[in-house]
PDB file of C-alpha atoms and ligand atoms in Angstrom:
ATOM      1  CA  MET A   1     137.760  87.619 -89.085  1.00 78.00           C
ATOM      2  CA  THR A   2     136.411  88.061 -85.582  1.00 87.00           C
ATOM      3  CA  ILE A   3     138.682  89.357 -82.896  1.00 91.00           C
ATOM      4  CA  THR A   4     137.933  88.754 -79.241  1.00 94.00           C
ATOM      5  CA  HIS A   5     138.125  91.407 -76.540  1.00 93.00           C
ATOM      6  CA  ALA A   6     141.141  89.629 -75.083  1.00 94.00           C
ATOM      7  CA  GLU A   7     142.902  89.755 -78.438  1.00 96.00           C
ATOM      8  CA  GLU A   8     142.103  93.447 -78.757  1.00 95.00           C
ATOM      9  CA  ASN A   9     143.545  94.106 -75.319  1.00 95.00           C
ATOM     10  CA  TYR A  10     146.762  92.335 -76.273  1.00 96.00           C
ATOM     11  CA  LEU A  11     147.101  94.391 -79.448  1.00 97.00           C
ATOM     12  CA  LYS A  12     146.705  97.542 -77.389  1.00 96.00           C
ATOM     13  CA  ALA A  13     149.254  96.360 -74.828  1.00 95.00           C
ATOM     14  CA  ILE A  14     151.767  95.484 -77.553  1.00 96.00           C
ATOM     15  CA  PHE A  15     151.256  98.868 -79.174  1.00 96.00           C
ATOM     16  CA  THR A  16     151.742 100.714 -75.874  1.00 93.00           C
ATOM     17  CA  ILE A  17     154.874  98.775 -74.923  1.00 94.00           C
ATOM     18  CA  ALA A  18     156.431  99.122 -78.384  1.00 92.00           C
ATOM     19  CA  GLU A  19     155.799 102.860 -78.229  1.00 89.00           C
ATOM     20  CA  LYS A  20     157.390 103.181 -74.810  1.00 87.00           C
ATOM     21  CA  GLU A  21     160.386 100.998 -75.630  1.00 86.00           C
ATOM     22  CA  ALA A  22     160.675 102.326 -79.196  1.00 88.00           C
ATOM     23  CA  GLY A  23     161.155  98.730 -80.377  1.00 88.00           C
ATOM     24  CA  PRO A  24     159.565  95.274 -80.348  1.00 91.00           C
ATOM     25  CA  ALA A  25     157.551  94.281 -77.255  1.00 93.00           C
ATOM     26  CA  LEU A  26     159.118  91.456 -75.249  1.00 92.00           C
ATOM     27  CA  THR A  27     157.004  88.615 -73.859  1.00 90.00           C
ATOM     28  CA  ASN A  28     157.848  89.476 -70.249  1.00 91.00           C
ATOM     29  CA  ALA A  29     156.789  93.074 -70.697  1.00 93.00           C
ATOM     30  CA  ILE A  30     153.503  91.945 -72.255  1.00 95.00           C
ATOM     31  CA  ALA A  31     152.923  89.475 -69.393  1.00 95.00           C
ATOM     32  CA  ALA A  32     153.542  92.249 -66.856  1.00 94.00           C
ATOM     33  CA  GLN A  33     151.198  94.653 -68.636  1.00 92.00           C
ATOM     34  CA  MET A  34     148.446  92.026 -68.971  1.00 94.00           C
ATOM     35  CA  GLN A  35     149.095  90.734 -65.438  1.00 94.00           C
ATOM     36  CA  THR A  36     149.340  87.172 -66.632  1.00 94.00           C
ATOM     37  CA  SER A  37     151.936  84.443 -67.071  1.00 92.00           C
ATOM     38  CA  ALA A  38     154.484  84.258 -69.881  1.00 89.00           C
ATOM     39  CA  ALA A  39     152.904  80.937 -70.900  1.00 90.00           C
ATOM     40  CA  SER A  40     149.486  82.438 -71.561  1.00 92.00           C
ATOM     41  CA  VAL A  41     151.119  85.304 -73.441  1.00 93.00           C
ATOM     42  CA  THR A  42     152.853  82.787 -75.705  1.00 91.00           C
ATOM     43  CA  ASP A  43     149.486  81.116 -76.430  1.00 93.00           C
ATOM     44  CA  MET A  44     147.928  84.420 -77.335  1.00 95.00           C
ATOM     45  CA  LEU A  45     150.882  85.468 -79.501  1.00 94.00           C
ATOM     46  CA  LYS A  46     150.416  82.305 -81.510  1.00 94.00           C
ATOM     47  CA  ARG A  47     146.764  83.166 -82.138  1.00 95.00           C
ATOM     48  CA  LEU A  48     147.533  86.753 -83.089  1.00 96.00           C
ATOM     49  CA  SER A  49     150.275  85.617 -85.388  1.00 96.00           C
ATOM     50  CA  ASP A  50     147.906  83.079 -87.052  1.00 95.00           C
ATOM     51  CA  LYS A  51     145.556  85.989 -87.701  1.00 96.00           C
ATOM     52  CA  GLN A  52     148.483  87.967 -89.152  1.00 96.00           C
ATOM     53  CA  LEU A  53     148.092  90.743 -86.631  1.00 97.00           C
ATOM     54  CA  ILE A  54     151.627  90.416 -85.272  1.00 97.00           C
ATOM     55  CA  THR A  55     154.995  89.081 -86.283  1.00 95.00           C
ATOM     56  CA  TYR A  56     156.739  87.198 -83.558  1.00 88.00           C
ATOM     57  CA  GLU A  57     160.312  86.005 -83.314  1.00 83.00           C
ATOM     58  CA  LYS A  58     161.421  84.183 -80.219  1.00 76.00           C
ATOM     59  CA  TYR A  59     163.770  86.299 -78.054  1.00 78.00           C
ATOM     60  CA  ARG A  60     163.400  89.280 -80.392  1.00 84.00           C
ATOM     61  CA  GLY A  61     159.901  90.230 -79.411  1.00 89.00           C
ATOM     62  CA  VAL A  62     156.641  91.119 -81.061  1.00 94.00           C
ATOM     63  CA  GLN A  63     155.759  93.638 -83.709  1.00 94.00           C
ATOM     64  CA  LEU A  64     152.317  94.571 -84.938  1.00 96.00           C
ATOM     65  CA  THR A  65     151.589  94.069 -88.616  1.00 96.00           C
ATOM     66  CA  GLU A  66     149.988  96.949 -90.479  1.00 96.00           C
ATOM     67  CA  GLU A  67     146.537  95.509 -89.747  1.00 96.00           C
ATOM     68  CA  GLY A  68     147.441  94.866 -86.087  1.00 97.00           C
ATOM     69  CA  GLY A  69     148.653  98.444 -85.755  1.00 96.00           C
ATOM     70  CA  ARG A  70     145.481  99.745 -87.363  1.00 96.00           C
ATOM     71  CA  LEU A  71     143.297  97.799 -84.920  1.00 96.00           C
ATOM     72  CA  ALA A  72     145.331  98.897 -81.900  1.00 97.00           C
ATOM     73  CA  THR A  73     145.163 102.539 -82.963  1.00 97.00           C
ATOM     74  CA  ALA A  74     141.395 102.311 -83.488  1.00 96.00           C
ATOM     75  CA  LEU A  75     141.001 100.827 -80.022  1.00 96.00           C
ATOM     76  CA  ILE A  76     143.072 103.549 -78.369  1.00 97.00           C
ATOM     77  CA  ARG A  77     141.040 106.118 -80.302  1.00 97.00           C
ATOM     78  CA  LYS A  78     137.776 104.669 -78.980  1.00 97.00           C
ATOM     79  CA  HIS A  79     139.111 104.388 -75.441  1.00 97.00           C
ATOM     80  CA  ARG A  80     140.245 107.991 -75.298  1.00 98.00           C
ATOM     81  CA  LEU A  81     137.125 109.397 -76.969  1.00 98.00           C
ATOM     82  CA  TRP A  82     134.979 107.584 -74.412  1.00 98.00           C
ATOM     83  CA  GLU A  83     137.114 109.061 -71.644  1.00 98.00           C
ATOM     84  CA  VAL A  84     136.477 112.560 -73.021  1.00 98.00           C
ATOM     85  CA  PHE A  85     132.758 111.789 -73.178  1.00 98.00           C
ATOM     86  CA  LEU A  86     132.681 110.530 -69.592  1.00 98.00           C
ATOM     87  CA  VAL A  87     134.521 113.560 -68.217  1.00 98.00           C
ATOM     88  CA  ASP A  88     133.126 116.349 -70.410  1.00 98.00           C
ATOM     89  CA  LYS A  89     129.558 115.163 -70.862  1.00 98.00           C
ATOM     90  CA  LEU A  90     128.812 112.954 -67.868  1.00 98.00           C
ATOM     91  CA  GLY A  91     130.851 114.792 -65.274  1.00 98.00           C
ATOM     92  CA  PHE A  92     133.119 111.977 -64.144  1.00 98.00           C
ATOM     93  CA  ALA A  93     136.472 112.896 -62.604  1.00 97.00           C
ATOM     94  CA  TRP A  94     139.663 112.132 -64.549  1.00 96.00           C
ATOM     95  CA  ASP A  95     140.578 109.349 -62.122  1.00 96.00           C
ATOM     96  CA  GLU A  96     137.226 107.567 -62.578  1.00 96.00           C
ATOM     97  CA  VAL A  97     137.059 106.961 -66.309  1.00 97.00           C
ATOM     98  CA  HIS A  98     139.795 104.527 -67.306  1.00 95.00           C
ATOM     99  CA  GLU A  99     138.055 101.326 -66.182  1.00 94.00           C
ATOM    100  CA  LEU A 100     134.770 102.377 -67.802  1.00 96.00           C
ATOM    101  CA  ALA A 101     136.559 103.198 -71.053  1.00 97.00           C
ATOM    102  CA  GLU A 102     138.237  99.782 -70.936  1.00 95.00           C
ATOM    103  CA  GLN A 103     134.750  98.327 -71.374  1.00 96.00           C
ATOM    104  CA  LEU A 104     133.295 100.930 -73.721  1.00 97.00           C
ATOM    105  CA  GLU A 105     136.229 100.650 -76.152  1.00 96.00           C
ATOM    106  CA  HIS A 106     134.993  97.170 -77.147  1.00 94.00           C
ATOM    107  CA  VAL A 107     131.487  98.288 -78.123  1.00 94.00           C
ATOM    108  CA  GLN A 108     131.016  97.803 -81.860  1.00 91.00           C
ATOM    109  CA  GLY A 109     128.641  99.795 -84.010  1.00 86.00           C
ATOM    110  CA  ASN A 110     128.541 101.328 -87.439  1.00 82.00           C
ATOM    111  CA  ASP A 111     129.329 105.006 -87.204  1.00 94.00           C
ATOM    112  CA  LEU A 112     129.375 104.947 -83.403  1.00 97.00           C
ATOM    113  CA  VAL A 113     132.931 106.252 -83.064  1.00 96.00           C
ATOM    114  CA  SER A 114     132.715 108.867 -85.799  1.00 96.00           C
ATOM    115  CA  ARG A 115     129.468 110.203 -84.322  1.00 97.00           C
ATOM    116  CA  LEU A 116     130.988 110.251 -80.848  1.00 98.00           C
ATOM    117  CA  ASP A 117     134.022 112.085 -82.249  1.00 98.00           C
ATOM    118  CA  SER A 118     131.895 114.714 -83.963  1.00 98.00           C
ATOM    119  CA  PHE A 119     129.598 115.061 -80.920  1.00 98.00           C
ATOM    120  CA  LEU A 120     132.669 115.833 -78.816  1.00 98.00           C
ATOM    121  CA  GLY A 121     134.014 118.330 -81.357  1.00 98.00           C
ATOM    122  CA  TYR A 122     136.945 116.215 -82.580  1.00 97.00           C
ATOM    123  CA  PRO A 123     139.101 116.420 -79.439  1.00 97.00           C
ATOM    124  CA  LYS A 124     142.819 115.886 -79.952  1.00 97.00           C
ATOM    125  CA  PHE A 125     143.640 114.952 -76.343  1.00 97.00           C
ATOM    126  CA  ASP A 126     141.963 112.843 -73.684  1.00 97.00           C
ATOM    127  CA  PRO A 127     141.328 113.939 -70.064  1.00 97.00           C
ATOM    128  CA  HIS A 128     144.825 112.766 -69.083  1.00 97.00           C
ATOM    129  CA  GLY A 129     146.478 114.770 -71.845  1.00 96.00           C
ATOM    130  CA  ASP A 130     147.158 111.737 -74.061  1.00 95.00           C
ATOM    131  CA  PRO A 131     146.745 112.252 -77.823  1.00 96.00           C
ATOM    132  CA  ILE A 132     143.690 110.836 -79.620  1.00 97.00           C
ATOM    133  CA  PRO A 133     144.404 109.512 -83.115  1.00 96.00           C
ATOM    134  CA  ASP A 134     141.977 110.798 -85.765  1.00 95.00           C
ATOM    135  CA  ALA A 135     139.825 108.619 -88.026  1.00 94.00           C
ATOM    136  CA  GLU A 136     142.798 108.095 -90.359  1.00 94.00           C
ATOM    137  CA  GLY A 137     145.002 107.020 -87.463  1.00 94.00           C
ATOM    138  CA  ARG A 138     147.021 110.247 -87.386  1.00 94.00           C
ATOM    139  CA  TRP A 139     148.316 111.441 -84.026  1.00 93.00           C
ATOM    140  CA  THR A 140     148.767 114.970 -82.744  1.00 90.00           C
ATOM    141  CA  PHE A 141     151.933 115.296 -80.719  1.00 87.00           C
ATOM    142  CA  ARG A 142     152.932 118.281 -78.694  1.00 88.00           C
ATOM    143  CA  LYS A 143     156.166 119.342 -77.160  1.00 91.00           C
ATOM    144  CA  GLN A 144     156.114 118.432 -73.503  1.00 94.00           C
ATOM    145  CA  ALA A 145     158.604 117.185 -70.934  1.00 96.00           C
ATOM    146  CA  PRO A 146     158.506 115.959 -67.335  1.00 97.00           C
ATOM    147  CA  LEU A 147     158.325 118.799 -64.818  1.00 97.00           C
ATOM    148  CA  ALA A 148     161.599 117.376 -63.467  1.00 97.00           C
ATOM    149  CA  THR A 149     163.427 118.845 -66.477  1.00 96.00           C
ATOM    150  CA  LEU A 150     162.379 122.426 -65.724  1.00 96.00           C
ATOM    151  CA  LYS A 151     165.051 124.786 -64.400  1.00 95.00           C
ATOM    152  CA  ALA A 152     164.564 127.292 -61.595  1.00 95.00           C
ATOM    153  CA  GLY A 153     162.797 130.359 -62.935  1.00 96.00           C
ATOM    154  CA  GLU A 154     161.121 128.512 -65.802  1.00 96.00           C
ATOM    155  CA  ARG A 155     157.354 128.425 -66.180  1.00 96.00           C
ATOM    156  CA  GLY A 156     155.240 125.607 -67.509  1.00 96.00           C
ATOM    157  CA  ILE A 157     151.671 124.517 -68.173  1.00 97.00           C
ATOM    158  CA  VAL A 158     150.506 121.055 -67.067  1.00 97.00           C
ATOM    159  CA  THR A 159     149.737 119.035 -70.212  1.00 97.00           C
ATOM    160  CA  GLY A 160     149.609 115.406 -69.089  1.00 97.00           C
ATOM    161  CA  VAL A 161     150.618 112.575 -66.789  1.00 97.00           C
ATOM    162  CA  ASP A 162     152.876 109.576 -67.195  1.00 94.00           C
ATOM    163  CA  ASP A 163     151.435 107.776 -64.162  1.00 94.00           C
ATOM    164  CA  HIS A 164     147.693 107.194 -64.751  1.00 93.00           C
ATOM    165  CA  SER A 165     146.976 105.620 -61.355  1.00 94.00           C
ATOM    166  CA  THR A 166     143.937 106.737 -59.375  1.00 95.00           C
ATOM    167  CA  THR A 167     146.052 107.699 -56.379  1.00 97.00           C
ATOM    168  CA  PHE A 168     148.301 109.954 -58.462  1.00 98.00           C
ATOM    169  CA  LEU A 169     145.393 111.642 -60.267  1.00 97.00           C
ATOM    170  CA  GLN A 170     143.553 112.241 -56.991  1.00 97.00           C
ATOM    171  CA  TYR A 171     146.718 113.639 -55.426  1.00 98.00           C
ATOM    172  CA  LEU A 172     147.138 116.075 -58.325  1.00 97.00           C
ATOM    173  CA  ASP A 173     143.496 117.126 -57.887  1.00 95.00           C
ATOM    174  CA  GLN A 174     144.170 117.865 -54.229  1.00 95.00           C
ATOM    175  CA  LEU A 175     147.189 119.976 -55.122  1.00 95.00           C
ATOM    176  CA  GLY A 176     145.282 121.816 -57.849  1.00 93.00           C
ATOM    177  CA  LEU A 177     147.644 120.538 -60.533  1.00 95.00           C
ATOM    178  CA  ILE A 178     145.046 119.778 -63.183  1.00 94.00           C
ATOM    179  CA  LEU A 179     145.561 119.973 -66.951  1.00 95.00           C
ATOM    180  CA  GLY A 180     146.131 123.551 -68.001  1.00 95.00           C
ATOM    181  CA  ALA A 181     147.434 124.652 -64.570  1.00 95.00           C
ATOM    182  CA  GLU A 182     150.265 127.157 -64.847  1.00 96.00           C
ATOM    183  CA  LEU A 183     153.261 126.960 -62.580  1.00 96.00           C
ATOM    184  CA  GLU A 184     156.704 128.401 -62.031  1.00 97.00           C
ATOM    185  CA  LEU A 185     159.588 126.376 -60.687  1.00 97.00           C
ATOM    186  CA  LEU A 186     161.160 128.415 -57.897  1.00 97.00           C
ATOM    187  CA  GLU A 187     163.899 126.105 -56.665  1.00 97.00           C
ATOM    188  CA  ARG A 188     165.132 122.525 -56.637  1.00 97.00           C
ATOM    189  CA  PHE A 189     166.495 120.937 -53.469  1.00 97.00           C
ATOM    190  CA  PRO A 190     169.707 118.992 -54.217  1.00 96.00           C
ATOM    191  CA  TYR A 191     169.085 116.656 -51.268  1.00 97.00           C
ATOM    192  CA  ASP A 192     166.243 114.685 -52.888  1.00 96.00           C
ATOM    193  CA  GLN A 193     165.491 116.600 -56.100  1.00 96.00           C
ATOM    194  CA  SER A 194     162.172 117.801 -54.724  1.00 97.00           C
ATOM    195  CA  VAL A 195     161.101 121.221 -55.990  1.00 98.00           C
ATOM    196  CA  ARG A 196     159.230 124.282 -54.811  1.00 98.00           C
ATOM    197  CA  VAL A 197     156.765 125.653 -57.337  1.00 98.00           C
ATOM    198  CA  ARG A 198     154.328 128.537 -57.390  1.00 97.00           C
ATOM    199  CA  ILE A 199     150.986 127.945 -59.026  1.00 95.00           C
ATOM    200  CA  ARG A 200     148.725 130.517 -60.549  1.00 85.00           C
ATOM    201  CA  ASP A 201     146.775 131.527 -57.467  1.00 85.00           C
ATOM    202  CA  GLY A 202     150.068 132.374 -55.763  1.00 91.00           C
ATOM    203  CA  ARG A 203     150.198 129.230 -53.625  1.00 94.00           C
ATOM    204  CA  GLU A 204     153.563 127.536 -53.247  1.00 97.00           C
ATOM    205  CA  LEU A 205     153.905 123.753 -53.239  1.00 97.00           C
ATOM    206  CA  ILE A 206     156.743 121.353 -52.534  1.00 97.00           C
ATOM    207  CA  LEU A 207     156.650 118.478 -55.028  1.00 98.00           C
ATOM    208  CA  SER A 208     158.573 115.234 -54.686  1.00 98.00           C
ATOM    209  CA  ASP A 209     160.902 113.953 -57.389  1.00 98.00           C
ATOM    210  CA  LYS A 210     158.378 111.190 -58.090  1.00 98.00           C
ATOM    211  CA  VAL A 211     155.656 113.725 -58.810  1.00 98.00           C
ATOM    212  CA  THR A 212     157.852 115.852 -61.083  1.00 98.00           C
ATOM    213  CA  GLN A 213     158.960 112.753 -63.029  1.00 98.00           C
ATOM    214  CA  ASN A 214     155.344 111.787 -63.714  1.00 98.00           C
ATOM    215  CA  LEU A 215     153.863 115.166 -64.593  1.00 98.00           C
ATOM    216  CA  PHE A 216     154.283 116.541 -68.120  1.00 97.00           C
ATOM    217  CA  VAL A 217     154.475 120.248 -68.757  1.00 97.00           C
ATOM    218  CA  LYS A 218     154.815 122.447 -71.780  1.00 95.00           C
ATOM    219  CA  ILE A 219     157.453 125.077 -71.151  1.00 86.00           C
ATOM    220  CA  SER A 220     155.827 128.467 -71.602  1.00 78.00           C
TER     221      SER A 220
HETATM  222 ZN1   ZN B   1     142.323 105.210 -70.082  1.00 59.80          ZN
END
C-alpha cells in the first residue's frame, strides 16, 4: 500500500487533534488544521477509510486505526528527530526548523530514521520540548504545566511551548526564555493576570497572560 504525502499529513493532523481533544477528531477541526475546506477533508477521509487507516462515523468524528496510529506516530517521530538534527547539528534556531522538518519527515529510506536517532543519541524531546516517540512508538511524558498555573514564590524550569509560531519562539528568544531557563514567579497582577518573574541572571520580566498560558514549565 502506498501512502501519499497528503495522506500522511492528514494522519498526523488527526493524531494531533485527537490528542488535544482527548477524543475523535471532528471534520471541522481537521479542515482548520489542514487549512482546507470541509469538502476536501471528506474526500480524504473516504480514501483513508478505504485504506483502513481511520474509522469514520458522520457527526462523531474520526479515529485512527491501529495501523493509522502507527503511521502517524512514525511520522511525528521523524519530524521531531529532524528538528533535533537541524538545531543541534546544523545550527538552525528553534523557530526555523518546523517547515524544513515538514518536508524531511516524508523522506523514505531503510534505516534512515534509526541511524538518525542513534546519531543524535536517542533524544527524548525535540527543540520545542515536545516528546519524541521511540522506535516502538513509546512516548516519554514529563510533568509540566503552563507558567500561568505557578503561584507567587514558586520556581520553574522552561520545558516547552504550546504555541509553536515563529513570532512566539522569536519573542521567547528575545526575553531569554529558552528551554531549560530557570525562573521564579514574583507576583501576579489581578488586573490582567500578567506576571512578574525573575530569571536566572537576576533580570526581572513582566509576562502577559498569553505568554504564561503558552509556556510550559516544570515546577522545581
Ligand atoms: Zn515541528
